[in-house]
mmCIF file of C-alpha atoms and ligand atoms in Angstrom:
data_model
loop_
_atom_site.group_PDB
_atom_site.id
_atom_site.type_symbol
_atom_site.label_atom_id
_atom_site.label_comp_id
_atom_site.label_asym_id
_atom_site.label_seq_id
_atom_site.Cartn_x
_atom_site.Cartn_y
_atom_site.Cartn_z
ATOM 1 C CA UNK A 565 27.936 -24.569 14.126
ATOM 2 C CA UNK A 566 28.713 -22.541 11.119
ATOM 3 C CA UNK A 567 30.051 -25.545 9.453
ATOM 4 C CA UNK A 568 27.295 -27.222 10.010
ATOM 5 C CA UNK A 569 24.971 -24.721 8.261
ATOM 6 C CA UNK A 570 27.144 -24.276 5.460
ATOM 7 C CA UNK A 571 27.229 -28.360 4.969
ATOM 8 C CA UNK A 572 23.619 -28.256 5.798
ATOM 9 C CA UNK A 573 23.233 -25.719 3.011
ATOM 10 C CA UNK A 574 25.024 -27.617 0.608
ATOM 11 C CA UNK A 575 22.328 -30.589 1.130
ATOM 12 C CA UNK A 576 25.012 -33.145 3.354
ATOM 13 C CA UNK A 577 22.858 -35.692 4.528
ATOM 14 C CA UNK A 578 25.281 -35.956 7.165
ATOM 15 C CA UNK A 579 25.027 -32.528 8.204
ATOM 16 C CA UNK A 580 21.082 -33.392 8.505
ATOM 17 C CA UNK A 581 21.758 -36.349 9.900
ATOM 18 C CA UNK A 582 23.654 -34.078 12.800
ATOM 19 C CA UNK A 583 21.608 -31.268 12.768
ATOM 20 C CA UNK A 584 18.373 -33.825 13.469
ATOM 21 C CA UNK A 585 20.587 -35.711 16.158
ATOM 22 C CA UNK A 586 21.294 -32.010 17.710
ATOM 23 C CA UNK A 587 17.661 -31.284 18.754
ATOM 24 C CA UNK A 588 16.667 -34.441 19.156
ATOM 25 C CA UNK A 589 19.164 -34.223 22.144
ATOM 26 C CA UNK A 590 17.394 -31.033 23.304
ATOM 27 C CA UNK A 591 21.041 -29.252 23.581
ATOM 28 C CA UNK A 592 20.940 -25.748 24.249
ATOM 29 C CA UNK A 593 22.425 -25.151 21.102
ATOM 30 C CA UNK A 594 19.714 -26.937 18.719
ATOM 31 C CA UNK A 595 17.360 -23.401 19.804
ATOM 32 C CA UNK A 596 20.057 -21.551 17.885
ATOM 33 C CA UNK A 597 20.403 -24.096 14.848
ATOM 34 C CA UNK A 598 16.624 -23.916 14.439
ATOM 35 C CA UNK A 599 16.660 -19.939 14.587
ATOM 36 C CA UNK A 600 19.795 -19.801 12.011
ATOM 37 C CA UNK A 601 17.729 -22.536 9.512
ATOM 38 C CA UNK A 602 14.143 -20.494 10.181
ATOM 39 C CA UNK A 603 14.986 -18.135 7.103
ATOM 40 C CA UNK A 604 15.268 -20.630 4.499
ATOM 41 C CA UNK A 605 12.722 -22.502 2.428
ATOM 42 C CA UNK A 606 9.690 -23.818 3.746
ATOM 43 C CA UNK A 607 7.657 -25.204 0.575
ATOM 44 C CA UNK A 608 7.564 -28.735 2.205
ATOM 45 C CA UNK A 609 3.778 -30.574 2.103
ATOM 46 C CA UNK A 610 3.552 -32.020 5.444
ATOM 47 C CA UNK A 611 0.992 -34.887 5.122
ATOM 48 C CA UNK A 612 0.320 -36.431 8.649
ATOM 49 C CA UNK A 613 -0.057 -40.370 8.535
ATOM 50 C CA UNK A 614 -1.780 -41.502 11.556
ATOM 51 C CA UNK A 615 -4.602 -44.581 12.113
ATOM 52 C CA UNK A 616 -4.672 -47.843 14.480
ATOM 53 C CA UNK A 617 -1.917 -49.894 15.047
ATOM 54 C CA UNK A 618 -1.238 -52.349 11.837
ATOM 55 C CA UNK A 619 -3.705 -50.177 9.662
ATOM 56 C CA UNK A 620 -1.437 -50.242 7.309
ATOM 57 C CA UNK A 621 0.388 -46.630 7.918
ATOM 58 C CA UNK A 622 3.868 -47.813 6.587
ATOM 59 C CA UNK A 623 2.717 -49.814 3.835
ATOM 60 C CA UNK A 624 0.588 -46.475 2.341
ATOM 61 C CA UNK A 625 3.801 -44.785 3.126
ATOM 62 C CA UNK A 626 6.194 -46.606 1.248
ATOM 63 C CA UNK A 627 3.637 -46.505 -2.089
ATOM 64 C CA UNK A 628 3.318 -43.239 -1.189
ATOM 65 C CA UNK A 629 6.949 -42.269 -1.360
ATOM 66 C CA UNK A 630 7.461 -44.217 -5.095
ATOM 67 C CA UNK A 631 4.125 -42.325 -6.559
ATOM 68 C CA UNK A 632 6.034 -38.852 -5.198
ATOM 69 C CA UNK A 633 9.564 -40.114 -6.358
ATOM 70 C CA UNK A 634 7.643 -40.800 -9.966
ATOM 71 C CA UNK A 635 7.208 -36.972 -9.702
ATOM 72 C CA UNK A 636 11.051 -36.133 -8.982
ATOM 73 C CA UNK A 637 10.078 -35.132 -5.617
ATOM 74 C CA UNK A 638 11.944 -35.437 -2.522
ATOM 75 C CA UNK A 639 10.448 -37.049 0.490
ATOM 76 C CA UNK A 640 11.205 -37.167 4.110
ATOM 77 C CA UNK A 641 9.392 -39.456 6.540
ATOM 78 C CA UNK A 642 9.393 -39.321 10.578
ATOM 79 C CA UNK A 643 7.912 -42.038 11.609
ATOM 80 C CA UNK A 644 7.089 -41.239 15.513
ATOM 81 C CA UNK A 645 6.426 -44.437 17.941
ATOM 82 C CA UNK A 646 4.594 -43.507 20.614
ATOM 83 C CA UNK A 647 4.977 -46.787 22.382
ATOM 84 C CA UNK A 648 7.061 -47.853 25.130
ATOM 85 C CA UNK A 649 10.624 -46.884 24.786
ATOM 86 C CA UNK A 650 11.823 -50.372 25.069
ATOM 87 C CA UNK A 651 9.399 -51.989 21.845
ATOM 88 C CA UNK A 652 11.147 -50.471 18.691
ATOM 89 C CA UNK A 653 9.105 -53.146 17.210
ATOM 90 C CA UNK A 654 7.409 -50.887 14.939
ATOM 91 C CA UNK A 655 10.448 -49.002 13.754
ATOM 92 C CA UNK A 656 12.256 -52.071 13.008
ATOM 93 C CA UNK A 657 9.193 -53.110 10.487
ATOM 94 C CA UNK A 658 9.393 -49.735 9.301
ATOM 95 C CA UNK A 659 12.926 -50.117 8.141
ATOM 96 C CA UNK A 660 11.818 -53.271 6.439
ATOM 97 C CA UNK A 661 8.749 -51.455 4.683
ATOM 98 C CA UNK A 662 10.460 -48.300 3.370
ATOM 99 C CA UNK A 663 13.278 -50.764 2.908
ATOM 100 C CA UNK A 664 13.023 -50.541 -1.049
ATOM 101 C CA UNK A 665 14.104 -46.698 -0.934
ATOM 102 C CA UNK A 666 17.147 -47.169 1.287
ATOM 103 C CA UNK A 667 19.182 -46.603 -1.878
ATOM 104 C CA UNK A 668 17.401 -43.709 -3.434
ATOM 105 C CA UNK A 669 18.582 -40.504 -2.127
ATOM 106 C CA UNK A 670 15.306 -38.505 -2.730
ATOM 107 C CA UNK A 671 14.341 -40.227 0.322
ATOM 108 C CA UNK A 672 15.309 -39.932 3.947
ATOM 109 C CA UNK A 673 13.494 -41.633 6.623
ATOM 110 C CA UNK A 674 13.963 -41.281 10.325
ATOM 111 C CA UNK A 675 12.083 -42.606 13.493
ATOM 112 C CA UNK A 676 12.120 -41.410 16.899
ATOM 113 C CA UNK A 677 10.831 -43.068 20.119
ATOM 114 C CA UNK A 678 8.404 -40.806 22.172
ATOM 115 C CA UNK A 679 10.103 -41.911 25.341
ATOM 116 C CA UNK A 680 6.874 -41.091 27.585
ATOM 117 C CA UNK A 681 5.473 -37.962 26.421
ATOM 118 C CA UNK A 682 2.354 -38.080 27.453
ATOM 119 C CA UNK A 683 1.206 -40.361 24.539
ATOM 120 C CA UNK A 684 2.050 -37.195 22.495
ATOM 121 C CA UNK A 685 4.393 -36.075 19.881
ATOM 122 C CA UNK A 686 8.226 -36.306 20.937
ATOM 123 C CA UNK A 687 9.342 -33.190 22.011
ATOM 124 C CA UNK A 688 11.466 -32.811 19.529
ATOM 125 C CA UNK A 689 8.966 -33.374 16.753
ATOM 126 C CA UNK A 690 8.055 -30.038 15.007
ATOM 127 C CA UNK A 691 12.060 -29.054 15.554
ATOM 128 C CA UNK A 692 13.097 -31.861 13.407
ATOM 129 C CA UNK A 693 9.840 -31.330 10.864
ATOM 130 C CA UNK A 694 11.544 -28.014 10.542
ATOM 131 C CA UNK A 695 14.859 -29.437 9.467
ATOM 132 C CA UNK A 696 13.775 -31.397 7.119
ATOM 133 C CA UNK A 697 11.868 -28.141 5.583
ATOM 134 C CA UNK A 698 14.621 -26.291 5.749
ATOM 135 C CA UNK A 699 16.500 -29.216 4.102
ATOM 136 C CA UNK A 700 14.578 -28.845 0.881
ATOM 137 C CA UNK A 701 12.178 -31.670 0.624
ATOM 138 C CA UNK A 702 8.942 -31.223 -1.475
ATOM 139 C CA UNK A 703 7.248 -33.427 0.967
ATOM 140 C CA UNK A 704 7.129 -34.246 4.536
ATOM 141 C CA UNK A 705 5.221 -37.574 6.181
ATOM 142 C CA UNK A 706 4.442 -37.915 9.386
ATOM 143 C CA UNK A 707 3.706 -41.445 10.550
ATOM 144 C CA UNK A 708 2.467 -41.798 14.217
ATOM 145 C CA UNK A 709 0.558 -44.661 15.696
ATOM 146 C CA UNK A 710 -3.033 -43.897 16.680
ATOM 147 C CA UNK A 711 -2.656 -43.775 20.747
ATOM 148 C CA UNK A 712 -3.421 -41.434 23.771
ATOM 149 C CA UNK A 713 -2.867 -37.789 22.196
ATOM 150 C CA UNK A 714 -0.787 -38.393 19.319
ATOM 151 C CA UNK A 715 -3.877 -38.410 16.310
ATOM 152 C CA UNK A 716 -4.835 -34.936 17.856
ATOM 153 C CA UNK A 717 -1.187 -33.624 17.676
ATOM 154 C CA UNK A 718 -0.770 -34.773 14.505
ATOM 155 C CA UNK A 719 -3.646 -33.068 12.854
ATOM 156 C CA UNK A 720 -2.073 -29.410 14.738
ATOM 157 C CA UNK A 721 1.926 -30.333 13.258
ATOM 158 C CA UNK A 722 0.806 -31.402 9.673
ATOM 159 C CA UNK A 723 -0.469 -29.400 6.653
ATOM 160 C CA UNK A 724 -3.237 -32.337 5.910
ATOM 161 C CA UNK A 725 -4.074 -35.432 7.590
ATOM 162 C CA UNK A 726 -4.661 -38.989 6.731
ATOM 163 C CA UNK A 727 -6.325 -41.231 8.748
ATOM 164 C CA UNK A 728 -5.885 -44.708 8.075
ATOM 165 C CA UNK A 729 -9.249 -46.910 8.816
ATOM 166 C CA UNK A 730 -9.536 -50.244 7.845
ATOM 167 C CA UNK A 731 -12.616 -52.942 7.686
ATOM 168 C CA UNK A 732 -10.148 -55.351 9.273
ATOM 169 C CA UNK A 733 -12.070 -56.894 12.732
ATOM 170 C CA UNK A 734 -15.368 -55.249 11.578
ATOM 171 C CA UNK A 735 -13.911 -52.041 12.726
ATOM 172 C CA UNK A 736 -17.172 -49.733 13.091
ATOM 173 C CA UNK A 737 -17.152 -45.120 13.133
ATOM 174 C CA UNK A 738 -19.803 -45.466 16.097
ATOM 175 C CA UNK A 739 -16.497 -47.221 17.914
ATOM 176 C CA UNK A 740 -14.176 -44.606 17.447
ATOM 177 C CA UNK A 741 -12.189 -42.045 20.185
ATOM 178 C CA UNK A 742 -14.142 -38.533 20.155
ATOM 179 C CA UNK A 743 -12.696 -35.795 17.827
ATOM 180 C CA UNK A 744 -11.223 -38.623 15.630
ATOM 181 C CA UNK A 745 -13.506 -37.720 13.030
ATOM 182 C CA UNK A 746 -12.757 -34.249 12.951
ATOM 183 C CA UNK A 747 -9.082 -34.666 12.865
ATOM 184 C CA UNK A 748 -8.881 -36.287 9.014
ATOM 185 C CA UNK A 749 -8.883 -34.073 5.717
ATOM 186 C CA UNK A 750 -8.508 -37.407 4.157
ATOM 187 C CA UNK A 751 -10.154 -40.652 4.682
ATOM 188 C CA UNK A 752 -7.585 -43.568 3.440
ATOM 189 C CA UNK A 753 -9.975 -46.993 3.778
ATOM 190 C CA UNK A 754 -6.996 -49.057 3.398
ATOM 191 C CA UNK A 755 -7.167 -53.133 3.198
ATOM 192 C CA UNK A 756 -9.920 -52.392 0.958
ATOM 193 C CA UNK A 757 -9.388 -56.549 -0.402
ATOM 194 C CA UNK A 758 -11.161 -57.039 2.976
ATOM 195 C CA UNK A 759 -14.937 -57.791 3.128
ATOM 196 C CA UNK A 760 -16.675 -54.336 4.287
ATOM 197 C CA UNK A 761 -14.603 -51.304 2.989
ATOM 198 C CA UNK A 762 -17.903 -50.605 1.071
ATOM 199 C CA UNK A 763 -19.979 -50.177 4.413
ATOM 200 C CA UNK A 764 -16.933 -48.685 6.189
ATOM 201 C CA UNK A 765 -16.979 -46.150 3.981
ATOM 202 C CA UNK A 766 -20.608 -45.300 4.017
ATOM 203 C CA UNK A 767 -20.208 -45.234 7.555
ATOM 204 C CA UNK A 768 -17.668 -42.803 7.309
ATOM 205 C CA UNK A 769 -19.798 -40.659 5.105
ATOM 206 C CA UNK A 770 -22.864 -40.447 7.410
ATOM 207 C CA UNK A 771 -20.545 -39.898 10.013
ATOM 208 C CA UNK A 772 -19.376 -36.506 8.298
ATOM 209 C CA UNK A 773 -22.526 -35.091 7.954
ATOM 210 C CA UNK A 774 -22.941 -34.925 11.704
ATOM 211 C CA UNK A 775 -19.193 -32.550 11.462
ATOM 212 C CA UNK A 776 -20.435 -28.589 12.074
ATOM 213 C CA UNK A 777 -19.885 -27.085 8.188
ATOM 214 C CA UNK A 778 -20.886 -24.551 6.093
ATOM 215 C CA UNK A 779 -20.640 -23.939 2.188
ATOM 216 C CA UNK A 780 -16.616 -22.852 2.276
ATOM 217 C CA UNK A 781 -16.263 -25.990 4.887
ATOM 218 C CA UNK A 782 -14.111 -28.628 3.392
ATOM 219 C CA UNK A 783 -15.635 -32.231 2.587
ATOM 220 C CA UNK A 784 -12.846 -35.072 3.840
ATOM 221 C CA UNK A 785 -12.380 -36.983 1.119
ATOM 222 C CA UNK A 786 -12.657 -40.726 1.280
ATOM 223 C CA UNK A 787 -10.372 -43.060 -0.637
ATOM 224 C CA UNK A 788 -10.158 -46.743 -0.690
ATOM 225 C CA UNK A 789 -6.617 -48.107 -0.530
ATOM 226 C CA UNK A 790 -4.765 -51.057 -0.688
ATOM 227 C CA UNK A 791 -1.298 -50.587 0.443
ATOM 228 C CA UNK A 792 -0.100 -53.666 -0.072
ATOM 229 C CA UNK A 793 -0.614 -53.869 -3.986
ATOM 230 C CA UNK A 794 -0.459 -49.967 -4.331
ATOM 231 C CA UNK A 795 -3.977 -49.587 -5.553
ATOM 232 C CA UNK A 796 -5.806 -46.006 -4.903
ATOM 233 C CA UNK A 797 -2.707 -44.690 -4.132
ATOM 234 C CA UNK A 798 -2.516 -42.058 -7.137
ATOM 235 C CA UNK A 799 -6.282 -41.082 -5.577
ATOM 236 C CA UNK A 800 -4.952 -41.010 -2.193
ATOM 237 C CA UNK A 801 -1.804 -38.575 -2.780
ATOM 238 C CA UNK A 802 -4.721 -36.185 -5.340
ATOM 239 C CA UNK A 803 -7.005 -35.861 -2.453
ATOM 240 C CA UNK A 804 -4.208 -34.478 -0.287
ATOM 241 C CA UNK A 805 -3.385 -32.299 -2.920
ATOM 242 C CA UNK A 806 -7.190 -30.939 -3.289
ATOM 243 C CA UNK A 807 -7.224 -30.230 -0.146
ATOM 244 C CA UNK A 808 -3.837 -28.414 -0.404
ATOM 245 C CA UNK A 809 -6.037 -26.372 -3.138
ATOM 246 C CA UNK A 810 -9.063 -25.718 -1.028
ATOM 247 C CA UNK A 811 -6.751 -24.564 1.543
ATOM 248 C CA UNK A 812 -4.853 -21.802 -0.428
ATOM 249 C CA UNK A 813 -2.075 -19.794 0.871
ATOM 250 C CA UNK A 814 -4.361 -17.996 3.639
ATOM 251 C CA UNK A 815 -5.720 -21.647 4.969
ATOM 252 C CA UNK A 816 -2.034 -23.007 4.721
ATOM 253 C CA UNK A 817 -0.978 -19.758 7.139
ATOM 254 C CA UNK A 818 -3.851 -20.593 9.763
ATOM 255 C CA UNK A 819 -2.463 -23.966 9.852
ATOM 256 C CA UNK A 820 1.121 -22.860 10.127
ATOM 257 C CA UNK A 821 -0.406 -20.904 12.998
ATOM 258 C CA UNK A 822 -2.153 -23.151 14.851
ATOM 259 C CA UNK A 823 1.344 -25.398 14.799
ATOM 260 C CA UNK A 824 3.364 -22.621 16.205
ATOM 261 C CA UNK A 825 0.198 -22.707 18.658
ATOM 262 C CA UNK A 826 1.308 -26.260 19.591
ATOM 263 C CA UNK A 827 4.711 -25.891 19.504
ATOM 264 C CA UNK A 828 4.572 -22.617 22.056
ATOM 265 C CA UNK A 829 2.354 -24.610 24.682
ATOM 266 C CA UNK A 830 4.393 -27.681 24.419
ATOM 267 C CA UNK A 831 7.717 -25.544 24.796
ATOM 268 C CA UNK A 832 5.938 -24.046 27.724
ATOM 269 C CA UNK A 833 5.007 -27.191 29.387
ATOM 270 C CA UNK A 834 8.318 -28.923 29.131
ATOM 271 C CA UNK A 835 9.847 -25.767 30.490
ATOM 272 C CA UNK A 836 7.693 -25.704 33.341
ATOM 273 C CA UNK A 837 8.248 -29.383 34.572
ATOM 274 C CA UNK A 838 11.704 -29.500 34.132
ATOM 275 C CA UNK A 839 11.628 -27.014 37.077
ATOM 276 C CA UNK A 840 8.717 -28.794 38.887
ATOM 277 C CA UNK A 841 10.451 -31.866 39.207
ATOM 278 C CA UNK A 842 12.828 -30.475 41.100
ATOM 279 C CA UNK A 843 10.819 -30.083 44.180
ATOM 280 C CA UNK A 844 8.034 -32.102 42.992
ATOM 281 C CA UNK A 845 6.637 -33.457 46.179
ATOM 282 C CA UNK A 846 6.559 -30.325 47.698
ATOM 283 C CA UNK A 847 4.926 -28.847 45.317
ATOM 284 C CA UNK A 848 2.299 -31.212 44.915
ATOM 285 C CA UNK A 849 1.672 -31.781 48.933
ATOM 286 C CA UNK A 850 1.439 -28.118 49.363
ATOM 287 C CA UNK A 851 -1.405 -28.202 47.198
ATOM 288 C CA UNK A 852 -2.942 -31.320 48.248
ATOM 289 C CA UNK A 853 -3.104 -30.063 51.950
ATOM 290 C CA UNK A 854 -4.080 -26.765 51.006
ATOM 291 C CA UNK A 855 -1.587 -25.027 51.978
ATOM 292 C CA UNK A 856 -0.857 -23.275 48.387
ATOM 293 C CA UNK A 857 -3.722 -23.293 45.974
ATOM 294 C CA UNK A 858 -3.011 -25.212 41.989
ATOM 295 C CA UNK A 859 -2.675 -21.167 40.937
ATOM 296 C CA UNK A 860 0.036 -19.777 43.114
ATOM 297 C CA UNK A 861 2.028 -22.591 42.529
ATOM 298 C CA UNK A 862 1.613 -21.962 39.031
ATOM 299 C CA UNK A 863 2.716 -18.446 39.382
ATOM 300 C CA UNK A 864 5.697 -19.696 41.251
ATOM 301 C CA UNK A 865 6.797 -21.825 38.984
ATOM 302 C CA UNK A 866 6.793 -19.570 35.543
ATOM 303 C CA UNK A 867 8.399 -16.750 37.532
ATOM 304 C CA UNK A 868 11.315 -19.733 38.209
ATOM 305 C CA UNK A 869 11.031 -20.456 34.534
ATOM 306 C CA UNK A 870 11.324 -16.848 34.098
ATOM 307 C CA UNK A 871 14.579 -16.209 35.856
ATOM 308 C CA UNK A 872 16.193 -19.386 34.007
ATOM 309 C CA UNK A 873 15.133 -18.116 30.800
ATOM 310 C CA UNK A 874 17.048 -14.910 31.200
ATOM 311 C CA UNK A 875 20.415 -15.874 32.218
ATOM 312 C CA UNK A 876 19.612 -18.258 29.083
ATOM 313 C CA UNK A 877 18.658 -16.197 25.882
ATOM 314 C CA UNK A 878 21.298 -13.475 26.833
ATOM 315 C CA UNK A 879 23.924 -15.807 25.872
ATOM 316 C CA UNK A 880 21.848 -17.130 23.272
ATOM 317 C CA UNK A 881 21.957 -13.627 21.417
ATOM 318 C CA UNK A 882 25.490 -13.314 22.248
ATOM 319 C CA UNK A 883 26.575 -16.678 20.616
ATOM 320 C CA UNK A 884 24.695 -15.216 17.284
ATOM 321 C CA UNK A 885 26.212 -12.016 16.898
ATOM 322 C CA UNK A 886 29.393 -14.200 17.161
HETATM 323 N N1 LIG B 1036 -4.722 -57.307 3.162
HETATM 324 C C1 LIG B 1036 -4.042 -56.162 3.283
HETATM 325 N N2 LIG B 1036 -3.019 -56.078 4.138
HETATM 326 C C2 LIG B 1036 -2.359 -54.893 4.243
HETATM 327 C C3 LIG B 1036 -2.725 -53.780 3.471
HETATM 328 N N3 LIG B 1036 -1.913 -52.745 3.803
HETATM 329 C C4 LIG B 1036 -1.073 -53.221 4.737
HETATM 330 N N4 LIG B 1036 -1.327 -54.518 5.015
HETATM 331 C C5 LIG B 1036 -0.627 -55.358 5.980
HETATM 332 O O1 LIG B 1036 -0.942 -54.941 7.296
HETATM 333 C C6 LIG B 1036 0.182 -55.131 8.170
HETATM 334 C C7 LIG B 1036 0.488 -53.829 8.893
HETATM 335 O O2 LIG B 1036 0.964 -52.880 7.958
HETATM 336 P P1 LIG B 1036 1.837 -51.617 8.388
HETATM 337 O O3 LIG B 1036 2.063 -50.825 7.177
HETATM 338 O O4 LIG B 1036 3.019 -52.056 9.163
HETATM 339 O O5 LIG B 1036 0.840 -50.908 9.373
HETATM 340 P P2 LIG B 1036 1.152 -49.664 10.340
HETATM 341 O O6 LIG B 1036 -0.128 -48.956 10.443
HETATM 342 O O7 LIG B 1036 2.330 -48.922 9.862
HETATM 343 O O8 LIG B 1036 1.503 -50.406 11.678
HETATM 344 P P3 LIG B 1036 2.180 -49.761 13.001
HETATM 345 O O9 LIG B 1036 3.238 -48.804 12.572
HETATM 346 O O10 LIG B 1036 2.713 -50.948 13.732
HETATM 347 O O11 LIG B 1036 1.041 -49.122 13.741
HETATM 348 C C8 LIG B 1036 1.317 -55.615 7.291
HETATM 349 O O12 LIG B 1036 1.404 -57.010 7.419
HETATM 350 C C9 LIG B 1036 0.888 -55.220 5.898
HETATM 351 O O13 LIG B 1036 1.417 -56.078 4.927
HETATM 352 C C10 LIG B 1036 -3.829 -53.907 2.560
HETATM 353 O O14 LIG B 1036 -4.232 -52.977 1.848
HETATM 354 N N5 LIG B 1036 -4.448 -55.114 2.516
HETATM 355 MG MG1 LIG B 1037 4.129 -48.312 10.903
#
């Protein structure tokens, strides 16, 4: 472990390559990787990327990355697929799309298969965003397919987030998922060569008005894009950046916040099914016939998660004094 840090340190990109593989594994030992790597630098931008399937996610990405590069900055991108386990469609396109920066070692790019959670982030998400802070990049994408829970997530892991509409198949605001609006800091209206980006994004605007706000309340700004010829893309990456400004250090905390919000809950929840499915039927009849109510199986089942967690972190504090 210690010469993992120290290659780590030294900015390997095998060590990060390791140290990413490590919790994505959810070994025992990642907690203590992620606990030795919590002191060091964590300047990263985390933009979150997320929008409908084929909105055009990777292609922004990908013009994103060379407009960042043309700044000397690093950039890391996780692009998360939700979707089945088995379709790795969209990761294989993504390879293709980012394909141009394969070479260029101010870019890293990773993807990682959701494998069922809930339609959420990976479990390992925010672990490996941390990493790759920790690594030293100046910015951090997260791309993630619009499905189930994942837009929501998103919006609690990342700094600011970019949701990707398009006019493609007359899309319409009145159509979309509740909360949606409410998630985006910034509107990308990408495929903007398409008939109706102009109405989309009056839509968009009316839309916004109906969002709760007051005079500090930020306005989401509303770009048009289109990815494929890189136009609006130098607009796209200066709205994040106002909105990095409106935020200011004490916004950028209450973000940082609210993920280590979603990061305790979702530690808490995979904790507490790992032991549920151990006597899962049981469990679930005894509440179904009444015998135990929802609550005292709760209770049960954190005070099991309770007497795990002991035996656990006393030999995680022993392995750091080491
Ligand atoms: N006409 C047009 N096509 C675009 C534009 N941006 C992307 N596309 C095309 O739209 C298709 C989907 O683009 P992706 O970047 O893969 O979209 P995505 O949102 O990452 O897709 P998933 O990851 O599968 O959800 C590709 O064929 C792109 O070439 C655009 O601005 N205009
Ligand atoms: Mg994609």
């Amino acid at each position: 472990m210690q010469d993992l840090l120290k290659k780590f340190q030294a900015g390997d990109e095998r060590a990060l390559a390791r140290a990413i593989t490590l919790v994505e594994s959810g070994n025992p030992r990642s907690d203590e990787l992620l606990a030795a790597l919590r002191g060091l630098s964590r300047s990263a931008v985390v933009i979150g990327m997320t929008g409908a399937p084929g909105a055009g996610k990777s292609t922004l990405t990908d013009q994103l990355i060379a407009v960042c590069r043309a700044r000397n900055e690093r950039v890391a991108v996780l692009a998360i697929d939700p979707s089945s386990p088995f379709s790795g469609g969209a990761i294989l396109g993504d390879r293709i799309r980012m394909g141009r920066h394969y070479q260029d070692r101010g870019v890293f790019v990773r993807s990682m298969a959701t494998r069922g959670a809930l339609g959420g982030l990976a479990k390992a998400t925010v672990g490996v965003l941390s990493i790759l802070e920790a690594f030293g990049f100046d910015r951090v994408i997260l791309e993630t397919v619009g499905v189930g829970q994942s837009e929501i997530d998103i919006a609690r892991v990342a700094d600011h987030t970019v949701l990707v509409l398009t006019p493609a198949g007359g899309d319409s605001v009145q159509a979309f998922k509740a909360g949606i609006m409410e998630i985006a800091d910034v509107f990308a209206v990408n495929k903007a060569d398409i008939p109706g980006a102009d109405r989309l994004v009056r839509e968009i605007q009316a839309a916004l008005e109906f969002n709760p706000h007051d005079e500090f309340s930020w306005w989401a700004k509303i770009v048009q894009t289109i990815a494929s010829t890189g136009q609006g893309i130098p607009e796209l990456l200066e709205a994040i950046d106002a909105h990095r400004l409106h935020l200011g250090e004490a916004g950028l905390q209450t973000r940082r916040l609210e993920r280590a919000r979603f990061e305790i809950i979702n530690a808490i929840n995979d904790e507490v099914r790992g032991i549920m499915k151990q006597s899962e039927l049981e469990l679930l009849m005894r509440v179904q016939s009444g015998e135990s109510t929802a609550n005292m199986v709760a209770r049960e089942l954190i005070a099991a998660a309770l007497e795990k967690e002991t035996s656990y972190s006393t030999i995680r504090v022993h392995n750091l004094d080491e």
